[in-house]
Amino acid sequence: MSKERIFELIRKEEAVLFVGAGMSLYAGYPSGAKLAEILYHNLITDLQEQIDFTTNLPKLAEDIYYLKGGNKNYLIENLKKEFQKEPNSSETHQLLSKIPQIKTIITTNYDTLFETTNKNLEVIRKSADCATANAKKQWLFKIHGDLSDTSNIILTNSDYNNYFVKDNEKSIFWNTIKTKLVENHIIFIGYALEDSNIMVIIEKILNELGDNRKEMFFVAPSIAPAKLKFLQHKGIEYVQATSEDLIKELNEDLKYNYFPGLIKGIGSADTALNFAIGNNIKLDLSKSKDAYIINNVSSLEGIAKTEVKFNIEGEDEKTKKIIDSLRGKDFEDIRLSGDLLKEYNHFFNGIRINSQDDIKSLYIKKVPSLFGLFDIACEDGFELDNYNLEIFIANPNKNQAKMKIKANDFDILITLDFAENSENHKIHIGIEPIKSIKSVKNGLNFYNILSRITSNQKFKMFQQSKLIYNYPGKIVFDKEAFDANFLLDYFSKLKKIENHFDVRFSDINLDEISEKRMKYIMAYIDKMILDEEFNGMTFENKNKKEFDFLIEDGGKDKALIISEKKKSIYNLHGIDFTIGYFHKYIQDAYIENIQDLISNKTKEFSMKSKSNTIYFQFTDSDTMITQQ
């Protein structure tokens, strides 16, 4: 439980890390005892014989110091040789650099692993550093100094005694450290109680803080029974773990628990943002009372993986359908009500962002199995580049497979029913616009491809220059399958209309297709004379001059032109087009009831055509221009 307590305190940003040499062992740097061996064995034999070897580093360093005539050069040279070399690894310190929840680290180490792995760090070696340190950064106190200022290295017994006895303890440096220790719980890591210096430090802290101190923890892979009793007597909890394992477990705990805690008011905005950045995440936060709301998450590197894990309960048909959909038996998006959700966790790039028990509903949108921009090449030479497709695949049961292809404004649904022990599989294909076709270009692209497929042409699909599908043209379609050729022609004409009138169609509804309007508008553009079957017409003419003309020569072989007095306007897919004056022309007209008209039995003409044909034309002139 002590380890979990440590993680909890760090999540709350209420812990100071006190770091010893054991935390740098994995990087290839020596422990205090090992450094003592190195200092002793690097002496020439004559000098080795003049002192007694001990793993008590401060005492041995003190003896060597006096053996060298009160000169520290030998000690400093050996420290540089050991601690200025490249580390074997910096993995643990890199992990620690991504944990801004630890605001303060105090170390007795001489190496620079913290500095070289953490850009968001203020290194404090003396009182002057405290005044200029950025409070928003992590603070590293190097209480034994380091090799950047060898005159202040704490190594020998005399160094320790002078450091603690003189006015150093009353300095801004030490008063700042004391404040951090009073305000926070203390975690000792990387120390062995056999090291005399840590015993001195612990006793010093206990004496200074007294009853004001908070919880203290001592993390080590093993400890002698007598030393454990010492810790228990001092009220310090022992946690069995290596430095590397504790930091790894801490990192995993924070990934799982920190952001859900932030939503409950545990943590701060600056820390949350820094923790997110350390894990390549960009956060959008807002304040809500004493907590923070995560409005949005995105990846700093542009590559992201989102996972949602949840439990649902229920045994009714609705729950079964949801489970089937989650297992990929259909394409439908899923909406889960809060009464079905018993647990919900949202992960982003391996970090748990949210964990809630009171969600009202959860909407799950199905992701396509294949998506992106594709190049399509047909065997007749037609090619379409950068065509956007989304391909969904579902398996309702072992004898059926379904595929839904979203191609811009179209849904293509393909169902394959597999016959057992037979090759007579059934394929059903349905195609329809999702709602309306956004543009003529979208319609042209789609029907250019579809008309070729239904004509049994082979085609190939490429994505990022890689062949991903080669269609052999095995399915034989009906000639007019899906009206592909008709609609290709229709959209080709729409494109011609757009170019002629300088307009653009949008949201084209195929239910509003008008072949007649299309024919008239195209006749105007192409200056064509159209013809239709003419079964006669009746009309009354009170103009005597025109009346006499119609009945002369027995009403035979008349060329008749009828022109409207105003220009025609036709609406096609929401746009009005003015296409000129409408002219009708009958080349071989005759009056069928001529005798009744001559004898005044009727005033109504009955006109017919010998060829049963009427011609018509739209022109910008109010006079018809015939080409017959």
XYZ file of C-alpha atoms in Angstrom:
628
model
C 0.000 0.000 0.000
C 2.964 2.350 0.608
C 3.788 2.384 -3.107
C 0.207 3.278 -4.017
C 0.349 6.031 -1.405
C 3.487 7.438 -3.030
C 1.723 7.491 -6.416
C -1.293 9.207 -4.873
C 0.853 11.936 -3.280
C 2.717 12.550 -6.538
C -0.575 12.816 -8.445
C -1.568 15.494 -5.928
C 1.806 17.224 -6.528
C 2.651 16.929 -2.818
C 5.930 14.981 -2.852
C 9.646 15.850 -2.909
C 12.107 13.345 -4.373
C 15.386 12.939 -2.443
C 17.732 11.127 -4.858
C 20.931 9.239 -4.142
C 23.591 7.466 -6.202
C 21.563 4.254 -6.457
C 19.331 5.950 -9.007
C 22.290 6.427 -11.367
C 23.695 2.907 -11.134
C 21.783 1.746 -14.218
C 23.490 4.535 -16.205
C 26.923 3.140 -15.306
C 27.804 5.630 -12.577
C 29.226 4.329 -9.269
C 27.537 4.118 -5.884
C 29.178 5.738 -2.881
C 30.799 2.445 -1.848
C 31.973 1.771 -5.415
C 33.395 5.280 -5.721
C 35.326 4.664 -2.509
C 36.839 1.535 -4.094
C 37.762 3.476 -7.247
C 39.429 6.271 -5.261
C 41.401 3.771 -3.201
C 42.518 1.479 -6.055
C 43.604 4.392 -8.249
C 46.161 5.355 -5.619
C 49.697 4.114 -6.108
C 50.590 1.133 -3.910
C 52.720 3.170 -1.507
C 49.813 5.485 -0.729
C 47.342 2.612 -0.421
C 49.518 1.178 2.335
C 49.339 4.402 4.288
C 45.545 4.404 4.778
C 42.906 1.887 5.750
C 40.347 1.119 3.065
C 36.678 1.725 3.970
C 33.483 1.972 1.932
C 32.569 5.004 4.023
C 33.162 7.466 1.165
C 33.440 10.717 3.195
C 35.970 9.138 5.606
C 38.073 7.588 2.803
C 37.988 10.843 0.808
C 39.073 12.696 3.952
C 42.066 10.332 4.446
C 43.116 10.697 0.789
C 42.723 14.479 1.029
C 45.192 14.652 3.923
C 47.413 12.022 2.310
C 47.673 14.367 -0.676
C 48.731 17.234 1.543
C 45.359 18.908 1.822
C 44.845 18.989 -1.969
C 41.614 17.892 -3.665
C 42.997 17.609 -7.189
C 43.251 13.822 -7.067
C 39.657 13.509 -5.788
C 38.255 15.942 -8.388
C 40.113 14.269 -11.269
C 38.618 10.915 -10.339
C 35.145 12.415 -9.965
C 35.428 13.937 -13.445
C 36.619 10.654 -14.907
C 33.656 8.774 -13.432
C 30.819 11.294 -13.780
C 31.647 13.135 -16.997
C 31.600 10.022 -19.159
C 28.630 9.179 -21.346
C 25.950 7.184 -19.493
C 25.140 3.620 -20.539
C 21.475 4.624 -20.497
C 19.302 7.526 -19.392
C 15.932 5.784 -19.708
C 14.796 6.221 -16.101
C 15.723 9.899 -16.010
C 13.985 10.462 -19.350
C 10.835 8.943 -17.857
C 11.221 11.126 -14.792
C 11.571 14.212 -17.002
C 8.013 13.528 -18.229
C 6.640 13.669 -14.666
C 6.107 17.370 -13.874
C 3.914 16.348 -10.920
C 7.191 16.153 -8.959
C 7.942 19.835 -8.468
C 11.136 19.433 -6.434
C 14.067 17.002 -6.613
C 16.907 17.110 -4.116
C 20.023 15.093 -4.939
C 23.423 14.335 -3.522
C 24.615 13.027 -6.929
C 27.425 14.578 -8.947
C 26.262 13.388 -12.386
C 24.214 15.484 -14.823
C 21.533 12.927 -15.802
C 18.718 15.181 -14.628
C 19.976 18.211 -16.529
C 20.667 16.435 -19.803
C 17.265 14.688 -19.931
C 14.967 17.487 -18.785
C 14.645 20.847 -20.566
C 12.001 22.056 -18.127
C 14.413 22.088 -15.183
C 15.987 24.748 -12.965
C 19.278 23.597 -11.403
C 19.919 25.207 -8.011
C 23.397 24.844 -6.506
C 23.588 27.966 -4.329
C 21.458 30.730 -2.793
C 21.783 33.036 -5.814
C 20.130 30.434 -8.025
C 16.946 30.527 -5.928
C 16.245 34.151 -6.791
C 16.372 33.638 -10.548
C 14.720 30.195 -10.772
C 11.513 29.914 -12.808
C 8.770 28.828 -10.412
C 6.863 27.072 -13.214
C 9.744 24.688 -13.868
C 10.874 21.639 -11.916
C 13.541 22.555 -9.333
C 16.646 20.402 -8.838
C 18.689 21.124 -5.697
C 22.236 19.710 -5.910
C 23.148 19.820 -2.227
C 26.588 18.210 -2.715
C 27.399 20.420 -5.680
C 28.652 19.085 -8.990
C 31.598 19.325 -11.321
C 30.535 22.680 -12.738
C 31.906 24.260 -9.536
C 34.497 21.941 -8.009
C 35.304 24.361 -5.182
C 31.912 23.636 -3.626
C 31.923 19.846 -3.973
C 30.848 18.094 -0.761
C 32.850 14.874 -0.508
C 35.035 14.583 2.586
C 34.048 14.409 6.256
C 35.350 17.930 6.674
C 33.144 19.105 3.805
C 30.098 17.606 5.537
C 30.973 19.019 8.937
C 31.722 22.478 7.588
C 28.606 22.452 5.458
C 26.252 21.667 8.299
C 28.020 23.563 11.054
C 28.625 26.905 9.406
C 26.010 29.482 8.465
C 25.194 27.467 5.325
C 22.152 26.046 7.093
C 20.748 29.545 7.493
C 21.298 30.466 3.870
C 18.531 31.123 1.355
C 19.541 27.876 -0.332
C 18.913 25.725 2.748
C 15.916 27.700 3.927
C 14.307 27.144 0.516
C 15.000 23.417 0.795
C 13.549 23.330 4.316
C 10.389 25.037 3.060
C 10.008 22.410 0.342
C 10.531 19.629 2.885
C 8.003 21.094 5.321
C 5.330 21.581 2.666
C 5.697 18.173 1.025
C 6.008 14.483 1.724
C 9.543 13.136 1.264
C 10.549 10.136 -0.827
C 14.140 8.900 -0.452
C 15.191 6.906 -3.493
C 18.578 5.577 -4.598
C 20.032 5.370 -1.115
C 21.313 2.536 1.080
C 21.203 3.074 4.819
C 24.774 1.793 4.930
C 25.786 5.156 3.442
C 26.759 7.358 6.375
C 25.826 10.557 4.570
C 22.165 9.580 4.182
C 21.940 8.766 7.888
C 23.234 12.249 8.638
C 20.751 13.813 6.203
C 17.774 11.886 7.610
C 18.643 12.790 11.191
C 19.114 16.414 10.151
C 15.722 16.545 8.435
C 13.974 14.883 11.368
C 15.555 17.327 13.811
C 14.706 20.360 11.687
C 11.114 19.413 10.872
C 10.159 17.774 14.133
C 6.418 17.216 14.487
C 5.715 19.393 11.432
C 6.957 16.828 8.992
C 4.658 14.966 6.664
C 4.959 11.343 5.539
C 8.405 10.003 4.639
C 9.232 6.993 2.476
C 12.476 5.121 1.909
C 12.618 3.224 -1.418
C 15.258 0.506 -1.815
C 15.396 -3.004 -3.321
C 16.464 -4.518 0.015
C 17.289 -3.496 3.554
C 18.820 -5.173 6.591
C 16.431 -5.973 9.491
C 18.233 -3.632 11.861
C 17.977 -0.756 9.379
C 14.280 -1.507 8.856
C 13.796 -1.163 12.619
C 15.577 2.187 12.453
C 13.155 3.410 9.759
C 10.140 2.174 11.667
C 11.401 3.863 14.818
C 11.731 7.144 12.921
C 8.270 6.803 11.360
C 9.617 6.312 7.828
C 7.828 3.781 5.622
C 9.986 1.314 3.710
C 9.009 0.552 0.089
C 10.731 -2.395 -1.548
C 11.562 -1.474 -5.153
C 14.433 -0.447 -7.365
C 14.598 3.147 -8.556
C 14.024 2.061 -12.158
C 10.960 -0.034 -11.331
C 9.387 2.636 -9.139
C 9.738 5.333 -11.826
C 8.320 3.000 -14.489
C 5.352 2.083 -12.290
C 4.854 5.733 -11.371
C 4.816 6.701 -15.033
C 2.185 4.050 -15.786
C 0.116 5.120 -12.788
C 0.130 8.746 -13.950
C -0.817 7.744 -17.484
C -3.791 5.871 -16.080
C -4.923 8.052 -13.185
C -3.696 11.651 -13.536
C -6.160 13.120 -16.055
C -9.247 11.453 -14.519
C -8.101 12.973 -11.210
C -7.664 16.378 -12.839
C -11.344 16.344 -13.770
C -12.103 15.734 -10.075
C -9.989 18.685 -8.931
C -6.672 16.901 -8.283
C -3.773 18.635 -10.047
C -3.053 21.957 -11.738
C -3.388 23.309 -15.283
C 0.343 24.006 -15.793
C 1.285 20.522 -14.649
C -1.421 18.933 -16.791
C -0.250 20.804 -19.889
C 3.407 19.890 -19.259
C 2.504 16.253 -18.604
C 0.538 16.199 -21.860
C 3.429 17.746 -23.824
C 5.817 15.150 -22.377
C 3.553 12.486 -23.843
C 3.159 14.231 -27.260
C -0.377 15.416 -26.485
C -1.932 18.848 -26.892
C -4.705 19.671 -24.417
C -7.532 22.162 -24.519
C -8.538 22.855 -20.887
C -11.205 24.954 -19.241
C -11.832 25.662 -15.554
C -14.983 24.415 -13.845
C -15.178 25.410 -10.178
C -12.197 23.665 -8.517
C -11.581 21.193 -11.348
C -10.544 21.241 -15.011
C -12.469 20.031 -18.023
C -10.592 18.483 -20.939
C -12.394 19.849 -23.994
C -10.157 18.381 -26.652
C -7.008 16.313 -27.129
C -4.790 16.104 -30.202
C -1.363 14.783 -31.085
C 1.664 17.069 -31.255
C 3.227 14.725 -33.821
C 0.131 14.396 -36.000
C -0.187 10.654 -35.335
C -2.684 9.549 -32.742
C -4.424 6.457 -31.441
C -7.686 6.788 -29.571
C -9.182 3.922 -27.603
C -12.447 3.759 -25.719
C -12.967 0.897 -23.310
C -16.328 0.325 -21.671
C -18.581 -2.310 -20.186
C -22.250 -2.704 -20.985
C -24.871 -4.760 -19.217
C -28.126 -6.174 -20.477
C -29.598 -9.308 -22.002
C -32.398 -7.901 -24.165
C -32.524 -7.781 -27.962
C -31.313 -4.182 -28.031
C -28.144 -5.075 -26.119
C -27.532 -8.096 -28.364
C -27.812 -5.891 -31.442
C -25.308 -3.436 -29.989
C -22.854 -6.231 -29.189
C -23.232 -7.631 -32.714
C -22.503 -4.200 -34.142
C -19.439 -3.808 -31.918
C -18.225 -7.160 -33.213
C -18.377 -5.887 -36.775
C -21.582 -7.486 -37.990
C -22.887 -4.249 -39.520
C -21.810 -0.742 -40.544
C -24.183 1.207 -38.377
C -22.912 3.767 -35.900
C -23.818 2.994 -32.293
C -25.453 5.131 -29.635
C -25.286 3.747 -26.099
C -27.518 5.164 -23.390
C -26.161 5.742 -19.902
C -28.258 2.963 -18.392
C -26.315 0.403 -20.463
C -22.860 1.814 -19.662
C -21.356 0.480 -16.458
C -17.760 1.607 -17.005
C -16.149 4.048 -19.440
C -12.487 4.879 -20.120
C -11.076 7.027 -22.899
C -7.399 6.567 -23.865
C -5.377 8.794 -26.197
C -1.906 7.627 -27.265
C -1.895 5.256 -24.290
C -2.912 7.941 -21.750
C -6.247 7.619 -19.955
C -7.927 10.966 -20.565
C -11.307 10.352 -19.059
C -13.036 7.906 -16.761
C -16.677 8.490 -15.952
C -19.577 6.675 -14.377
C -22.283 9.229 -15.172
C -22.246 9.447 -18.960
C -25.685 10.116 -20.418
C -24.892 8.532 -23.758
C -21.983 7.390 -25.902
C -21.921 7.716 -29.682
C -19.587 5.355 -31.539
C -18.870 6.126 -35.180
C -17.603 3.225 -37.278
C -14.172 3.700 -38.827
C -13.593 2.487 -42.408
C -11.303 -0.493 -42.956
C -9.633 1.366 -45.818
C -9.804 5.055 -46.614
C -7.984 7.899 -48.292
C -7.210 9.113 -51.789
C -6.994 6.541 -54.565
C -6.015 6.535 -58.235
C -8.299 4.487 -60.510
C -7.174 3.368 -63.966
C -9.577 1.713 -66.450
C -8.538 -0.506 -69.341
C -9.902 1.974 -71.946
C -7.374 4.580 -70.744
C -9.676 6.611 -68.505
C -7.996 7.529 -65.205
C -9.205 9.275 -62.086
C -6.629 10.609 -59.626
C -6.971 11.391 -55.914
C -10.473 9.981 -55.606
C -11.676 9.928 -52.023
C -13.032 6.563 -50.843
C -14.030 5.029 -47.519
C -14.472 1.263 -47.459
C -16.323 -0.467 -44.616
C -16.459 -4.250 -44.218
C -18.934 -6.224 -42.124
C -19.559 -9.937 -41.590
C -23.167 -10.522 -40.460
C -22.557 -14.287 -40.357
C -20.198 -16.910 -41.714
C -22.147 -17.206 -44.986
C -22.370 -13.504 -45.736
C -20.102 -10.523 -46.153
C -21.013 -6.913 -46.718
C -19.040 -3.986 -48.032
C -20.040 -0.346 -47.995
C -18.064 2.061 -50.140
C -18.469 5.780 -49.604
C -17.389 7.545 -52.774
C -17.812 11.287 -52.230
C -21.603 11.722 -52.479
C -22.478 8.058 -53.023
C -22.990 4.922 -50.973
C -22.307 1.591 -52.662
C -23.579 -1.406 -50.719
C -22.321 -4.828 -51.800
C -23.715 -8.014 -50.250
C -22.094 -11.380 -50.911
C -24.003 -14.542 -49.979
C -21.721 -17.557 -49.979
C -23.287 -20.872 -50.966
C -21.882 -23.845 -49.095
C -20.052 -26.397 -51.269
C -20.775 -24.351 -54.379
C -19.357 -21.548 -56.467
C -22.800 -20.081 -57.174
C -22.363 -17.186 -54.799
C -24.915 -14.388 -55.006
C -23.847 -10.788 -55.269
C -26.217 -7.890 -54.758
C -25.118 -4.323 -55.397
C -27.073 -1.207 -54.481
C -26.029 2.342 -55.348
C -27.604 5.614 -54.333
C -26.605 9.173 -53.545
C -26.288 9.767 -49.822
C -28.695 12.715 -50.055
C -27.897 14.892 -53.023
C -24.831 15.179 -55.235
C -22.808 18.183 -54.178
C -21.396 19.072 -57.583
C -21.418 18.141 -61.253
C -17.763 17.155 -60.923
C -18.604 14.604 -58.211
C -21.352 13.120 -60.376
C -19.132 12.993 -63.464
C -16.298 11.267 -61.609
C -18.578 8.654 -60.110
C -20.555 7.806 -63.247
C -17.428 7.789 -65.412
C -16.157 4.921 -63.267
C -19.527 3.211 -62.779
C -20.399 3.244 -66.482
C -17.135 1.493 -67.244
C -17.582 -1.107 -64.506
C -21.115 -1.907 -65.677
C -19.698 -2.227 -69.196
C -17.532 -5.039 -67.776
C -14.291 -3.127 -68.046
C -11.320 -4.114 -65.925
C -9.806 -1.497 -63.644
C -7.019 -1.084 -61.089
C -6.843 0.912 -57.854
C -3.667 2.467 -56.477
C -2.948 4.202 -53.187
C 0.301 6.111 -52.766
C 1.574 4.540 -55.998
C 0.937 1.023 -54.669
C -1.472 -1.357 -56.427
C -4.085 -2.403 -53.883
C -6.844 -3.879 -56.063
C -7.108 -5.349 -59.553
C -10.696 -5.915 -60.695
C -10.844 -8.661 -63.359
C -14.299 -7.756 -64.676
C -15.920 -11.031 -63.590
C -19.365 -9.660 -62.773
C -21.596 -9.328 -65.829
C -24.021 -6.432 -65.428
C -27.185 -5.649 -67.359
C -26.660 -3.099 -70.077
C -28.555 -0.394 -68.209
C -27.406 -1.366 -64.716
C -27.843 1.514 -62.270
C -28.620 3.871 -65.211
C -24.875 4.451 -65.289
C -24.597 5.410 -68.964
C -27.688 7.620 -68.850
C -26.464 9.460 -65.753
C -22.951 9.852 -67.188
C -24.516 11.496 -70.231
C -26.773 13.609 -68.016
C -23.897 14.924 -65.897
C -21.810 15.539 -69.009
C -24.608 17.774 -70.257
C -24.834 19.523 -66.871
C -21.138 20.318 -67.157
C -21.708 21.754 -70.642
C -24.546 23.919 -69.285
C -22.300 25.142 -66.448
C -19.599 26.179 -68.890
C -22.009 27.851 -71.301
C -23.911 29.918 -68.732
C -21.021 30.406 -66.269
C -22.926 28.816 -63.390
C -22.360 25.939 -60.981
C -24.945 23.406 -59.910
C -24.935 22.235 -56.292
C -26.886 19.679 -54.246
C -28.226 17.901 -57.325
C -31.205 15.680 -56.509
C -31.593 12.826 -58.988
C -35.333 12.730 -58.255
C -35.567 16.150 -59.921
C -34.127 15.069 -63.255
C -36.130 16.484 -66.196
C -35.176 15.028 -69.550
C -37.454 17.479 -71.356
C -35.885 20.578 -69.787
C -32.439 19.176 -70.396
C -33.285 18.536 -74.061
C -34.578 22.092 -74.563
C -31.607 23.765 -72.862
C -29.134 21.660 -74.831
C -30.997 22.475 -78.078
C -30.503 26.158 -77.309
C -26.781 25.715 -76.544
C -26.104 23.540 -79.609
C -28.428 25.579 -81.897
C -30.230 22.405 -82.804
C -33.626 21.961 -84.463
C -35.544 19.225 -82.652
C -38.410 17.186 -83.977
C -41.224 15.321 -82.367
C -44.148 13.247 -83.524
C -47.066 15.485 -84.481
C -50.575 14.081 -84.264
C -52.379 17.271 -85.214
C -53.663 20.362 -83.526
C -56.859 22.427 -83.463
C -57.079 26.190 -83.213
C -59.367 29.088 -84.135
C -58.106 31.963 -86.319
C -60.179 35.136 -86.619
C -57.578 37.016 -88.661
C -59.130 37.100 -92.180
C -55.783 37.442 -93.958
C -54.331 34.438 -92.192
C -57.641 32.579 -92.578
C -57.594 33.086 -96.372
C -53.947 31.948 -96.527
C -54.656 28.739 -94.677
C -57.607 27.701 -96.854
C -56.217 28.698 -100.245
C -55.372 25.822 -102.587
C -57.620 23.637 -100.501
C -55.461 23.996 -97.367
C -52.707 21.780 -98.800
C -48.884 21.855 -98.341
C -48.534 24.745 -95.974
C -45.282 25.607 -94.173
C -46.351 26.867 -90.762
C -44.152 28.629 -88.167
C -45.490 29.444 -84.711
C -43.267 31.675 -82.544
C -43.769 32.718 -78.954
C -43.591 36.435 -78.234
C -41.325 36.184 -75.178
C -38.202 34.263 -74.329
C -38.513 30.870 -72.636
C -37.185 30.278 -69.100
C -36.639 26.769 -67.732
C -35.527 25.843 -64.216
C -33.079 22.997 -63.867
C -31.889 21.892 -60.408
C -32.723 25.242 -58.846
C -31.291 27.533 -61.547
C -33.374 29.480 -64.107
C -32.053 29.460 -67.682
C -33.248 31.877 -70.364
C -32.965 29.978 -73.641
C -34.472 32.355 -76.200
C -37.698 32.429 -78.220
C -39.542 29.156 -78.767
C -40.402 28.468 -82.446
C -42.494 25.583 -83.812
C -42.296 24.639 -87.505
C -44.463 22.271 -89.534
C -42.964 21.735 -92.953
C -45.847 19.831 -94.636
C -48.945 21.025 -92.832
C -52.448 20.624 -94.251
C -55.954 21.512 -93.110
C -57.899 18.304 -92.552
C -61.376 19.966 -92.297
C -60.993 22.475 -95.180
C -64.498 21.949 -96.603
C -66.185 22.594 -93.260
C -64.204 25.805 -92.908
C -65.080 26.974 -96.461
C -68.785 26.252 -95.928
C -68.648 28.044 -92.553
C -69.745 24.936 -90.668
C -66.895 25.589 -88.205
C -64.363 28.271 -87.281
C -61.885 25.804 -85.766
C -58.985 24.596 -87.873
C -57.818 20.954 -87.621
C -54.204 20.903 -88.778
C -52.049 17.843 -89.439
C -48.686 16.955 -90.960
C -48.183 14.580 -93.833
C -44.999 13.285 -92.133
C -46.539 13.512 -88.651
C -43.540 15.619 -87.626
C -43.186 19.002 -85.947
C -39.864 20.816 -85.585
C -38.947 23.301 -82.910
C -36.033 25.537 -82.048
C -34.909 28.079 -79.426
C -33.140 31.191 -80.724
C -32.120 34.596 -79.417
C -34.039 36.070 -82.358
C -37.809 36.214 -82.482
C -37.533 34.716 -85.994
C -36.891 31.004 -86.522
C -33.817 30.064 -88.516
C -34.599 26.810 -90.298
C -32.056 24.372 -91.628
C -34.469 21.981 -93.307
